[in-house]
Amino acid sequence: MAEGVFSGVDNIIECIHLHCIGIRWYMDSNRIFRCTIFNRYEKIENKMKNELLISIISLILFTSCESQNKLTEYVNPLLGSATLWEKEDLGYVRKKATRTWGAETFPGATLPNAMVQLSPVTQYRSGAGYQYEDSVIYGFSHTNKGHWNLLHVSMMPVVGEISPSDYCSHFSHQKETARPGYYQVYLDRYNVNVELTSTLRCAYHKYTFRKEDAKSVLVDIRRSNNTVTEWHIEKSGDKVFTGYQAGEGKIFFYATTNYVIDDVVMKKDGHHEVALVNFVNSKDSKPLEMKIGFSFVSVENAKMNLEHEMLHKDFAQVACEADEVWEKLLSKIQVSGGTEREKSLFYSCLYHAFKWPALRSDVNFEYTDIEGNVVNNGFHYYTNPSFWDDYRNKLTLLGMLSPEVTIDVIKAEFNLQMQQNSD
């Protein structure tokens, strides 16, 4: 039935009644509709063209995995990231100047029901961490729900002296690209082009600096959307740094780089403290690449996840495979009729619907239970779904299109309830 062909885009949108109904239902082709990567790069300053050549080549390789009429081409990850301001969208007249509800979606790279959601942070304590109307980026975090929590272990490429309280960079949507499994943005302050992709449990950062600039990575290890209660970061090898951050789950990371690490230092001012990862002889045109494994169990498991999912792959391969995963999922519903705009709305909402619940177990099935014990029950452990009222539709959709995930979600929920009732 899930593989069947449905007719009528409007009927499908109404039938599925996705959790994304708070999205502002329009797409302005000049603001947030997809465009080709070449049009994006034509707008970047001429002084960066040579430095960005390697990135463009990578994206050409990435697009080589594409075929005509792919459903991922209909997906706009930026859809739903704008705050709702107008009466027509809100259903009432605004009385306050503060932000109101939006759909709270995030535009970064992720896979269906993954552990890692690698996405830009334009403001902490603000829903998904990204609001379309914002003009600065504080970093790129690795977990996200589209709510006021998570945003673990944010990282940011930086150049020169920075202040822990003032390191964000301006950006523009004209130099920003988002598609399933891939995100790109140009940081004006540091003249760095950022490209991101991911697997289920791993993140891939690719930063193209100017050749004359020494490269550094700022890790905002003491901040997330939750209160950070515990943290650690250290150099663990010539090209490895590791650590953890606790705040709505204790997440561990194992990060490899393609440049030799000089040191990892803490920098503090009167308001905030951050970590800086500095590199040896990093003034080079070769992009800085970081492959990072994550785990809610241990650094060792984070390394295991990285070795299993990403370590020996290049950026283009990971991005292409991410696109293929989303294409396989989206193609389980084939839509006929309707306009191209309606198809974009439909497949964008279908894409957003499969970002949650999120994976919490490692490749060996280990996870940390609610009592802090590491357990292995032989199935993949997921977060609680959003039970509110979407169990009537979104969880049914999950069962139709991803029955294997649904079975594990049920097992995880059953184990959780048994554990809670036994106390």
mmCIF file of N, CA, C and O in Angstrom, residues 298-388:
data_model
loop_
_atom_site.group_PDB
_atom_site.id
_atom_site.type_symbol
_atom_site.label_atom_id
_atom_site.label_comp_id
_atom_site.label_asym_id
_atom_site.label_seq_id
_atom_site.Cartn_x
_atom_site.Cartn_y
_atom_site.Cartn_z
ATOM 1 N N SER A 298 29.878 6.199 24.429
ATOM 2 C CA SER A 298 31.296 6.394 24.748
ATOM 3 C C SER A 298 32.050 6.943 23.547
ATOM 4 O O SER A 298 31.568 6.870 22.404
ATOM 5 N N VAL A 299 33.257 7.453 23.809
ATOM 6 C CA VAL A 299 34.146 7.889 22.724
ATOM 7 C C VAL A 299 34.531 6.696 21.862
ATOM 8 O O VAL A 299 34.628 6.802 20.632
ATOM 9 N N GLU A 300 34.746 5.552 22.485
ATOM 10 C CA GLU A 300 35.119 4.346 21.741
ATOM 11 C C GLU A 300 34.022 3.956 20.753
ATOM 12 O O GLU A 300 34.298 3.579 19.606
ATOM 13 N N ASN A 301 32.769 4.065 21.189
ATOM 14 C CA ASN A 301 31.664 3.753 20.279
ATOM 15 C C ASN A 301 31.523 4.804 19.186
ATOM 16 O O ASN A 301 31.144 4.486 18.058
ATOM 17 N N ALA A 302 31.819 6.060 19.521
ATOM 18 C CA ALA A 302 31.794 7.109 18.503
ATOM 19 C C ALA A 302 32.825 6.807 17.416
ATOM 20 O O ALA A 302 32.548 6.966 16.216
ATOM 21 N N LYS A 303 33.990 6.355 17.824
ATOM 22 C CA LYS A 303 35.026 5.960 16.860
ATOM 23 C C LYS A 303 34.552 4.767 16.032
ATOM 24 O O LYS A 303 34.750 4.727 14.809
ATOM 25 N N MET A 304 33.945 3.804 16.674
ATOM 26 C CA MET A 304 33.417 2.632 15.974
ATOM 27 C C MET A 304 32.375 3.041 14.940
ATOM 28 O O MET A 304 32.379 2.546 13.795
ATOM 29 N N ASN A 305 31.475 3.935 15.312
ATOM 30 C CA ASN A 305 30.463 4.417 14.370
ATOM 31 C C ASN A 305 31.105 5.097 13.167
ATOM 32 O O ASN A 305 30.676 4.909 12.018
ATOM 33 N N LEU A 306 32.144 5.899 13.431
ATOM 34 C CA LEU A 306 32.842 6.594 12.353
ATOM 35 C C LEU A 306 33.509 5.598 11.413
ATOM 36 O O LEU A 306 33.412 5.723 10.180
ATOM 37 N N GLU A 307 34.187 4.622 11.966
ATOM 38 C CA GLU A 307 34.868 3.628 11.143
ATOM 39 C C GLU A 307 33.877 2.823 10.305
ATOM 40 O O GLU A 307 34.176 2.437 9.169
ATOM 41 N N HIS A 308 32.717 2.587 10.845
ATOM 42 C CA HIS A 308 31.717 1.777 10.151
ATOM 43 C C HIS A 308 30.994 2.557 9.052
ATOM 44 O O HIS A 308 30.688 1.989 7.990
ATOM 45 N N GLU A 309 30.756 3.859 9.253
ATOM 46 C CA GLU A 309 29.880 4.604 8.360
ATOM 47 C C GLU A 309 30.584 5.569 7.411
ATOM 48 O O GLU A 309 30.060 5.841 6.324
ATOM 49 N N MET A 310 31.752 6.105 7.787
ATOM 50 C CA MET A 310 32.252 7.242 7.026
ATOM 51 C C MET A 310 33.748 7.293 6.791
ATOM 52 O O MET A 310 34.208 7.885 5.812
ATOM 53 N N LEU A 311 34.554 6.715 7.640
ATOM 54 C CA LEU A 311 35.982 7.029 7.723
ATOM 55 C C LEU A 311 36.696 6.973 6.377
ATOM 56 O O LEU A 311 37.549 7.809 6.084
ATOM 57 N N HIS A 312 36.396 6.009 5.545
ATOM 58 C CA HIS A 312 37.142 5.815 4.300
ATOM 59 C C HIS A 312 36.392 6.333 3.070
ATOM 60 O O HIS A 312 36.697 5.928 1.942
ATOM 61 N N LYS A 313 35.435 7.225 3.286
ATOM 62 C CA LYS A 313 34.691 7.813 2.184
ATOM 63 C C LYS A 313 35.049 9.284 2.034
ATOM 64 O O LYS A 313 35.393 9.949 3.015
ATOM 65 N N ASP A 314 34.950 9.800 0.807
ATOM 66 C CA ASP A 314 35.164 11.233 0.617
ATOM 67 C C ASP A 314 33.829 11.974 0.699
ATOM 68 O O ASP A 314 32.759 11.357 0.798
ATOM 69 N N PHE A 315 33.920 13.293 0.653
ATOM 70 C CA PHE A 315 32.727 14.114 0.860
ATOM 71 C C PHE A 315 31.663 13.844 -0.199
ATOM 72 O O PHE A 315 30.478 13.681 0.112
ATOM 73 N N ALA A 316 32.082 13.789 -1.455
ATOM 74 C CA ALA A 316 31.122 13.599 -2.535
ATOM 75 C C ALA A 316 30.390 12.277 -2.403
ATOM 76 O O ALA A 316 29.183 12.195 -2.661
ATOM 77 N N GLN A 317 31.091 11.226 -1.995
ATOM 78 C CA GLN A 317 30.454 9.926 -1.841
ATOM 79 C C GLN A 317 29.406 9.947 -0.739
ATOM 80 O O GLN A 317 28.300 9.421 -0.904
ATOM 81 N N VAL A 318 29.752 10.554 0.399
ATOM 82 C CA VAL A 318 28.809 10.605 1.517
ATOM 83 C C VAL A 318 27.572 11.416 1.130
ATOM 84 O O VAL A 318 26.435 11.021 1.407
ATOM 85 N N ALA A 319 27.777 12.556 0.474
ATOM 86 C CA ALA A 319 26.649 13.389 0.067
ATOM 87 C C ALA A 319 25.769 12.678 -0.954
ATOM 88 O O ALA A 319 24.532 12.757 -0.896
ATOM 89 N N CYS A 320 26.386 11.971 -1.884
ATOM 90 C CA CYS A 320 25.628 11.238 -2.892
ATOM 91 C C CYS A 320 24.817 10.121 -2.252
ATOM 92 O O CYS A 320 23.642 9.914 -2.588
ATOM 93 N N GLU A 321 25.415 9.400 -1.319
ATOM 94 C CA GLU A 321 24.708 8.319 -0.639
ATOM 95 C C GLU A 321 23.542 8.852 0.194
ATOM 96 O O GLU A 321 22.486 8.221 0.281
ATOM 97 N N ALA A 322 23.725 10.027 0.789
ATOM 98 C CA ALA A 322 22.635 10.643 1.552
ATOM 99 C C ALA A 322 21.466 10.971 0.627
ATOM 100 O O ALA A 322 20.296 10.733 0.966
ATOM 101 N N ASP A 323 21.768 11.515 -0.529
ATOM 102 C CA ASP A 323 20.727 11.819 -1.502
ATOM 103 C C ASP A 323 19.985 10.546 -1.915
ATOM 104 O O ASP A 323 18.749 10.540 -2.047
ATOM 105 N N GLU A 324 20.708 9.468 -2.098
ATOM 106 C CA GLU A 324 20.096 8.203 -2.510
ATOM 107 C C GLU A 324 19.182 7.643 -1.424
ATOM 108 O O GLU A 324 18.118 7.070 -1.722
ATOM 109 N N VAL A 325 19.583 7.798 -0.152
ATOM 110 C CA VAL A 325 18.735 7.319 0.953
ATOM 111 C C VAL A 325 17.411 8.071 0.964
ATOM 112 O O VAL A 325 16.330 7.474 1.103
ATOM 113 N N TRP A 326 17.479 9.395 0.815
ATOM 114 C CA TRP A 326 16.246 10.184 0.805
ATOM 115 C C TRP A 326 15.407 9.879 -0.435
ATOM 116 O O TRP A 326 14.171 9.817 -0.362
ATOM 117 N N GLU A 327 16.050 9.678 -1.559
ATOM 118 C CA GLU A 327 15.315 9.353 -2.778
ATOM 119 C C GLU A 327 14.544 8.040 -2.617
ATOM 120 O O GLU A 327 13.379 7.930 -3.038
ATOM 121 N N LYS A 328 15.166 7.061 -2.012
ATOM 122 C CA LYS A 328 14.505 5.773 -1.801
ATOM 123 C C LYS A 328 13.267 5.920 -0.916
ATOM 124 O O LYS A 328 12.218 5.310 -1.180
ATOM 125 N N LEU A 329 13.381 6.743 0.125
ATOM 126 C CA LEU A 329 12.243 6.953 1.014
ATOM 127 C C LEU A 329 11.130 7.735 0.319
ATOM 128 O O LEU A 329 9.960 7.340 0.344
ATOM 129 N N LEU A 330 11.477 8.850 -0.302
ATOM 130 C CA LEU A 330 10.473 9.700 -0.929
ATOM 131 C C LEU A 330 9.741 8.970 -2.053
ATOM 132 O O LEU A 330 8.548 9.198 -2.280
ATOM 133 N N SER A 331 10.440 8.092 -2.751
ATOM 134 C CA SER A 331 9.837 7.404 -3.899
ATOM 135 C C SER A 331 8.813 6.360 -3.492
ATOM 136 O O SER A 331 8.135 5.786 -4.357
ATOM 137 N N LYS A 332 8.641 6.115 -2.209
ATOM 138 C CA LYS A 332 7.609 5.186 -1.760
ATOM 139 C C LYS A 332 6.210 5.760 -1.930
ATOM 140 O O LYS A 332 5.224 5.043 -1.831
ATOM 141 N N ILE A 333 6.143 7.075 -2.138
ATOM 142 C CA ILE A 333 4.869 7.706 -2.495
ATOM 143 C C ILE A 333 5.075 8.449 -3.809
ATOM 144 O O ILE A 333 5.866 9.390 -3.879
ATOM 145 N N GLN A 334 4.376 8.009 -4.846
ATOM 146 C CA GLN A 334 4.438 8.647 -6.151
ATOM 147 C C GLN A 334 3.172 9.486 -6.342
ATOM 148 O O GLN A 334 2.063 8.984 -6.187
ATOM 149 N N VAL A 335 3.369 10.742 -6.671
ATOM 150 C CA VAL A 335 2.259 11.672 -6.804
ATOM 151 C C VAL A 335 2.009 11.964 -8.279
ATOM 152 O O VAL A 335 2.943 12.227 -9.038
ATOM 153 N N SER A 336 0.753 11.935 -8.672
ATOM 154 C CA SER A 336 0.375 12.369 -10.014
ATOM 155 C C SER A 336 -0.602 13.531 -9.889
ATOM 156 O O SER A 336 -1.325 13.656 -8.907
ATOM 157 N N GLY A 337 -0.607 14.384 -10.903
ATOM 158 C CA GLY A 337 -1.471 15.558 -10.863
ATOM 159 C C GLY A 337 -0.858 16.678 -10.053
ATOM 160 O O GLY A 337 0.234 16.547 -9.493
ATOM 161 N N GLY A 338 -1.544 17.782 -10.005
ATOM 162 C CA GLY A 338 -1.043 18.918 -9.237
ATOM 163 C C GLY A 338 0.024 19.687 -9.983
ATOM 164 O O GLY A 338 0.513 19.282 -11.029
ATOM 165 N N THR A 339 0.416 20.823 -9.421
ATOM 166 C CA THR A 339 1.450 21.667 -10.016
ATOM 167 C C THR A 339 2.818 21.301 -9.468
ATOM 168 O O THR A 339 2.943 20.559 -8.487
ATOM 169 N N GLU A 340 3.859 21.829 -10.082
ATOM 170 C CA GLU A 340 5.218 21.608 -9.600
ATOM 171 C C GLU A 340 5.389 22.194 -8.203
ATOM 172 O O GLU A 340 6.066 21.613 -7.354
ATOM 173 N N ARG A 341 4.760 23.336 -7.967
ATOM 174 C CA ARG A 341 4.839 23.953 -6.635
ATOM 175 C C ARG A 341 4.206 23.050 -5.588
ATOM 176 O O ARG A 341 4.743 22.867 -4.490
ATOM 177 N N GLU A 342 3.054 22.473 -5.906
ATOM 178 C CA GLU A 342 2.379 21.593 -4.962
ATOM 179 C C GLU A 342 3.195 20.335 -4.689
ATOM 180 O O GLU A 342 3.244 19.846 -3.557
ATOM 181 N N LYS A 343 3.864 19.836 -5.715
ATOM 182 C CA LYS A 343 4.733 18.678 -5.503
ATOM 183 C C LYS A 343 5.905 19.040 -4.592
ATOM 184 O O LYS A 343 6.317 18.240 -3.748
ATOM 185 N N SER A 344 6.433 20.238 -4.759
ATOM 186 C CA SER A 344 7.526 20.681 -3.888
ATOM 187 C C SER A 344 7.064 20.797 -2.445
ATOM 188 O O SER A 344 7.773 20.403 -1.516
ATOM 189 N N LEU A 345 5.872 21.334 -2.259
ATOM 190 C CA LEU A 345 5.317 21.425 -0.911
ATOM 191 C C LEU A 345 5.133 20.026 -0.313
ATOM 192 O O LEU A 345 5.486 19.773 0.836
ATOM 193 N N PHE A 346 4.598 19.135 -1.093
ATOM 194 C CA PHE A 346 4.324 17.792 -0.596
ATOM 195 C C PHE A 346 5.621 17.069 -0.210
ATOM 196 O O PHE A 346 5.752 16.555 0.908
ATOM 197 N N TYR A 347 6.577 17.012 -1.125
ATOM 198 C CA TYR A 347 7.794 16.248 -0.848
ATOM 199 C C TYR A 347 8.679 16.937 0.195
ATOM 200 O O TYR A 347 9.409 16.271 0.931
ATOM 201 N N SER A 348 8.603 18.263 0.298
ATOM 202 C CA SER A 348 9.332 18.954 1.368
ATOM 203 C C SER A 348 8.753 18.583 2.728
ATOM 204 O O SER A 348 9.491 18.356 3.692
ATOM 205 N N CYS A 349 7.422 18.513 2.819
ATOM 206 C CA CYS A 349 6.780 18.137 4.081
ATOM 207 C C CYS A 349 7.026 16.665 4.412
ATOM 208 O O CYS A 349 7.253 16.316 5.569
ATOM 209 N N LEU A 350 6.983 15.820 3.392
ATOM 210 C CA LEU A 350 7.273 14.400 3.613
ATOM 211 C C LEU A 350 8.698 14.226 4.126
ATOM 212 O O LEU A 350 8.955 13.442 5.048
ATOM 213 N N TYR A 351 9.629 14.970 3.569
ATOM 214 C CA TYR A 351 11.032 14.966 4.025
ATOM 215 C C TYR A 351 11.128 15.386 5.492
ATOM 216 O O TYR A 351 11.741 14.691 6.313
ATOM 217 N N HIS A 352 10.497 16.507 5.848
ATOM 218 C CA HIS A 352 10.579 16.986 7.228
ATOM 219 C C HIS A 352 9.951 15.996 8.214
ATOM 220 O O HIS A 352 10.383 15.899 9.370
ATOM 221 N N ALA A 353 8.944 15.261 7.778
ATOM 222 C CA ALA A 353 8.242 14.343 8.669
ATOM 223 C C ALA A 353 9.111 13.188 9.143
ATOM 224 O O ALA A 353 8.808 12.563 10.156
ATOM 225 N N PHE A 354 10.210 12.921 8.430
ATOM 226 C CA PHE A 354 11.052 11.774 8.774
ATOM 227 C C PHE A 354 12.357 12.170 9.466
ATOM 228 O O PHE A 354 13.331 11.424 9.461
ATOM 229 N N LYS A 355 12.365 13.333 10.090
ATOM 230 C CA LYS A 355 13.538 13.740 10.869
ATOM 231 C C LYS A 355 13.451 13.282 12.328
ATOM 232 O O LYS A 355 14.456 13.312 13.049
ATOM 233 N N TRP A 356 12.282 12.891 12.764
ATOM 234 C CA TRP A 356 12.071 12.508 14.165
ATOM 235 C C TRP A 356 11.058 11.381 14.197
ATOM 236 O O TRP A 356 10.148 11.375 13.368
ATOM 237 N N PRO A 357 11.182 10.386 15.078
ATOM 238 C CA PRO A 357 12.144 10.240 16.171
ATOM 239 C C PRO A 357 13.564 10.006 15.672
ATOM 240 O O PRO A 357 13.774 9.674 14.510
ATOM 241 N N ALA A 358 14.517 10.166 16.595
ATOM 242 C CA ALA A 358 15.930 10.122 16.238
ATOM 243 C C ALA A 358 16.616 8.911 16.863
ATOM 244 O O ALA A 358 16.318 8.506 17.981
ATOM 245 N N LEU A 359 17.557 8.367 16.113
ATOM 246 C CA LEU A 359 18.332 7.203 16.544
ATOM 247 C C LEU A 359 19.214 7.546 17.748
ATOM 248 O O LEU A 359 19.798 8.618 17.805
ATOM 249 N N ARG A 360 19.310 6.634 18.697
ATOM 250 C CA ARG A 360 20.172 6.834 19.855
ATOM 251 C C ARG A 360 21.091 5.646 20.136
ATOM 252 O O ARG A 360 21.883 5.685 21.073
ATOM 253 N N SER A 361 21.017 4.594 19.339
ATOM 254 C CA SER A 361 21.900 3.435 19.541
ATOM 255 C C SER A 361 23.012 3.425 18.504
ATOM 256 O O SER A 361 22.905 4.046 17.435
ATOM 257 N N ASP A 362 24.072 2.712 18.825
ATOM 258 C CA ASP A 362 25.244 2.648 17.964
ATOM 259 C C ASP A 362 25.150 1.465 16.997
ATOM 260 O O ASP A 362 24.199 0.681 17.045
ATOM 261 N N VAL A 363 26.157 1.315 16.144
ATOM 262 C CA VAL A 363 26.113 0.252 15.141
ATOM 263 C C VAL A 363 26.104 -1.136 15.774
ATOM 264 O O VAL A 363 25.675 -2.108 15.148
ATOM 265 N N ASN A 364 26.560 -1.237 17.014
ATOM 266 C CA ASN A 364 26.542 -2.524 17.737
ATOM 267 C C ASN A 364 25.297 -2.671 18.615
ATOM 268 O O ASN A 364 25.231 -3.566 19.460
ATOM 269 N N PHE A 365 24.309 -1.780 18.446
ATOM 270 C CA PHE A 365 23.024 -1.769 19.156
ATOM 271 C C PHE A 365 23.115 -1.279 20.606
ATOM 272 O O PHE A 365 22.119 -1.282 21.315
ATOM 273 N N GLU A 366 24.288 -0.850 21.058
ATOM 274 C CA GLU A 366 24.392 -0.341 22.423
ATOM 275 C C GLU A 366 23.763 1.052 22.528
ATOM 276 O O GLU A 366 23.854 1.865 21.613
ATOM 277 N N TYR A 367 23.141 1.321 23.670
ATOM 278 C CA TYR A 367 22.606 2.643 23.955
ATOM 279 C C TYR A 367 22.602 2.840 25.473
ATOM 280 O O TYR A 367 22.782 1.897 26.245
ATOM 281 N N THR A 368 22.395 4.063 25.895
ATOM 282 C CA THR A 368 22.323 4.389 27.310
ATOM 283 C C THR A 368 20.861 4.559 27.698
ATOM 284 O O THR A 368 20.143 5.366 27.104
ATOM 285 N N ASP A 369 20.410 3.782 28.690
ATOM 286 C CA ASP A 369 18.998 3.844 29.068
ATOM 287 C C ASP A 369 18.730 5.010 30.016
ATOM 288 O O ASP A 369 19.635 5.789 30.347
ATOM 289 N N ILE A 370 17.491 5.135 30.487
ATOM 290 C CA ILE A 370 17.106 6.295 31.289
ATOM 291 C C ILE A 370 17.775 6.306 32.659
ATOM 292 O O ILE A 370 17.793 7.337 33.333
ATOM 293 N N GLU A 371 18.318 5.168 33.078
ATOM 294 C CA GLU A 371 19.020 5.106 34.356
ATOM 295 C C GLU A 371 20.523 5.279 34.194
ATOM 296 O O GLU A 371 21.271 5.163 35.164
ATOM 297 N N GLY A 372 20.973 5.521 32.965
ATOM 298 C CA GLY A 372 22.390 5.744 32.714
ATOM 299 C C GLY A 372 23.183 4.479 32.482
ATOM 300 O O GLY A 372 24.422 4.531 32.422
ATOM 301 N N ASN A 373 22.501 3.357 32.320
ATOM 302 C CA ASN A 373 23.195 2.096 32.074
ATOM 303 C C ASN A 373 23.352 1.851 30.582
ATOM 304 O O ASN A 373 22.445 2.144 29.792
ATOM 305 N N VAL A 374 24.498 1.304 30.186
ATOM 306 C CA VAL A 374 24.718 0.914 28.799
ATOM 307 C C VAL A 374 24.127 -0.476 28.599
ATOM 308 O O VAL A 374 24.504 -1.423 29.281
ATOM 309 N N VAL A 375 23.194 -0.584 27.672
ATOM 310 C CA VAL A 375 22.503 -1.852 27.444
ATOM 311 C C VAL A 375 22.522 -2.180 25.954
ATOM 312 O O VAL A 375 22.754 -1.320 25.097
ATOM 313 N N ASN A 376 22.277 -3.434 25.664
ATOM 314 C CA ASN A 376 22.200 -3.916 24.281
ATOM 315 C C ASN A 376 21.083 -4.937 24.203
ATOM 316 O O ASN A 376 21.218 -6.055 24.695
ATOM 317 N N ASN A 377 19.972 -4.546 23.605
ATOM 318 C CA ASN A 377 18.815 -5.428 23.482
ATOM 319 C C ASN A 377 18.620 -5.956 22.066
ATOM 320 O O ASN A 377 17.579 -6.516 21.742
ATOM 321 N N GLY A 378 19.637 -5.734 21.208
ATOM 322 C CA GLY A 378 19.588 -6.308 19.876
ATOM 323 C C GLY A 378 18.702 -5.588 18.884
ATOM 324 O O GLY A 378 18.397 -6.113 17.816
ATOM 325 N N PHE A 379 18.256 -4.374 19.219
ATOM 326 C CA PHE A 379 17.497 -3.566 18.267
ATOM 327 C C PHE A 379 17.979 -2.125 18.365
ATOM 328 O O PHE A 379 18.673 -1.749 19.312
ATOM 329 N N HIS A 380 17.634 -1.335 17.374
ATOM 330 C CA HIS A 380 18.051 0.064 17.370
ATOM 331 C C HIS A 380 17.106 0.884 18.249
ATOM 332 O O HIS A 380 15.888 0.808 18.107
ATOM 333 N N TYR A 381 17.702 1.667 19.124
ATOM 334 C CA TYR A 381 16.952 2.451 20.103
ATOM 335 C C TYR A 381 16.723 3.855 19.559
ATOM 336 O O TYR A 381 17.645 4.500 19.038
ATOM 337 N N TYR A 382 15.492 4.339 19.689
ATOM 338 C CA TYR A 382 15.121 5.667 19.204
ATOM 339 C C TYR A 382 14.555 6.507 20.339
ATOM 340 O O TYR A 382 14.093 5.985 21.362
ATOM 341 N N THR A 383 14.572 7.815 20.139
ATOM 342 C CA THR A 383 13.912 8.729 21.065
ATOM 343 C C THR A 383 12.406 8.493 21.031
ATOM 344 O O THR A 383 11.881 7.867 20.102
ATOM 345 N N ASN A 384 11.713 9.024 22.014
ATOM 346 C CA ASN A 384 10.256 8.994 21.962
ATOM 347 C C ASN A 384 9.766 9.774 20.745
ATOM 348 O O ASN A 384 10.290 10.854 20.447
ATOM 349 N N PRO A 385 8.777 9.269 20.045
ATOM 350 C CA PRO A 385 8.138 10.108 19.024
ATOM 351 C C PRO A 385 7.424 11.279 19.706
ATOM 352 O O PRO A 385 7.251 11.295 20.920
ATOM 353 N N SER A 386 7.006 12.245 18.918
ATOM 354 C CA SER A 386 6.180 13.324 19.458
ATOM 355 C C SER A 386 4.752 12.810 19.515
ATOM 356 O O SER A 386 4.051 12.780 18.509
ATOM 357 N N PHE A 387 4.306 12.414 20.702
ATOM 358 C CA PHE A 387 3.042 11.707 20.814
ATOM 359 C C PHE A 387 1.825 12.619 20.699
ATOM 360 O O PHE A 387 0.755 12.162 20.396
ATOM 361 N N TRP A 388 1.952 13.868 20.974
ATOM 362 C CA TRP A 388 0.859 14.807 20.999
ATOM 363 C C TRP A 388 -0.345 14.293 20.232
ATOM 364 O O TRP A 388 -1.023 13.358 20.621
#
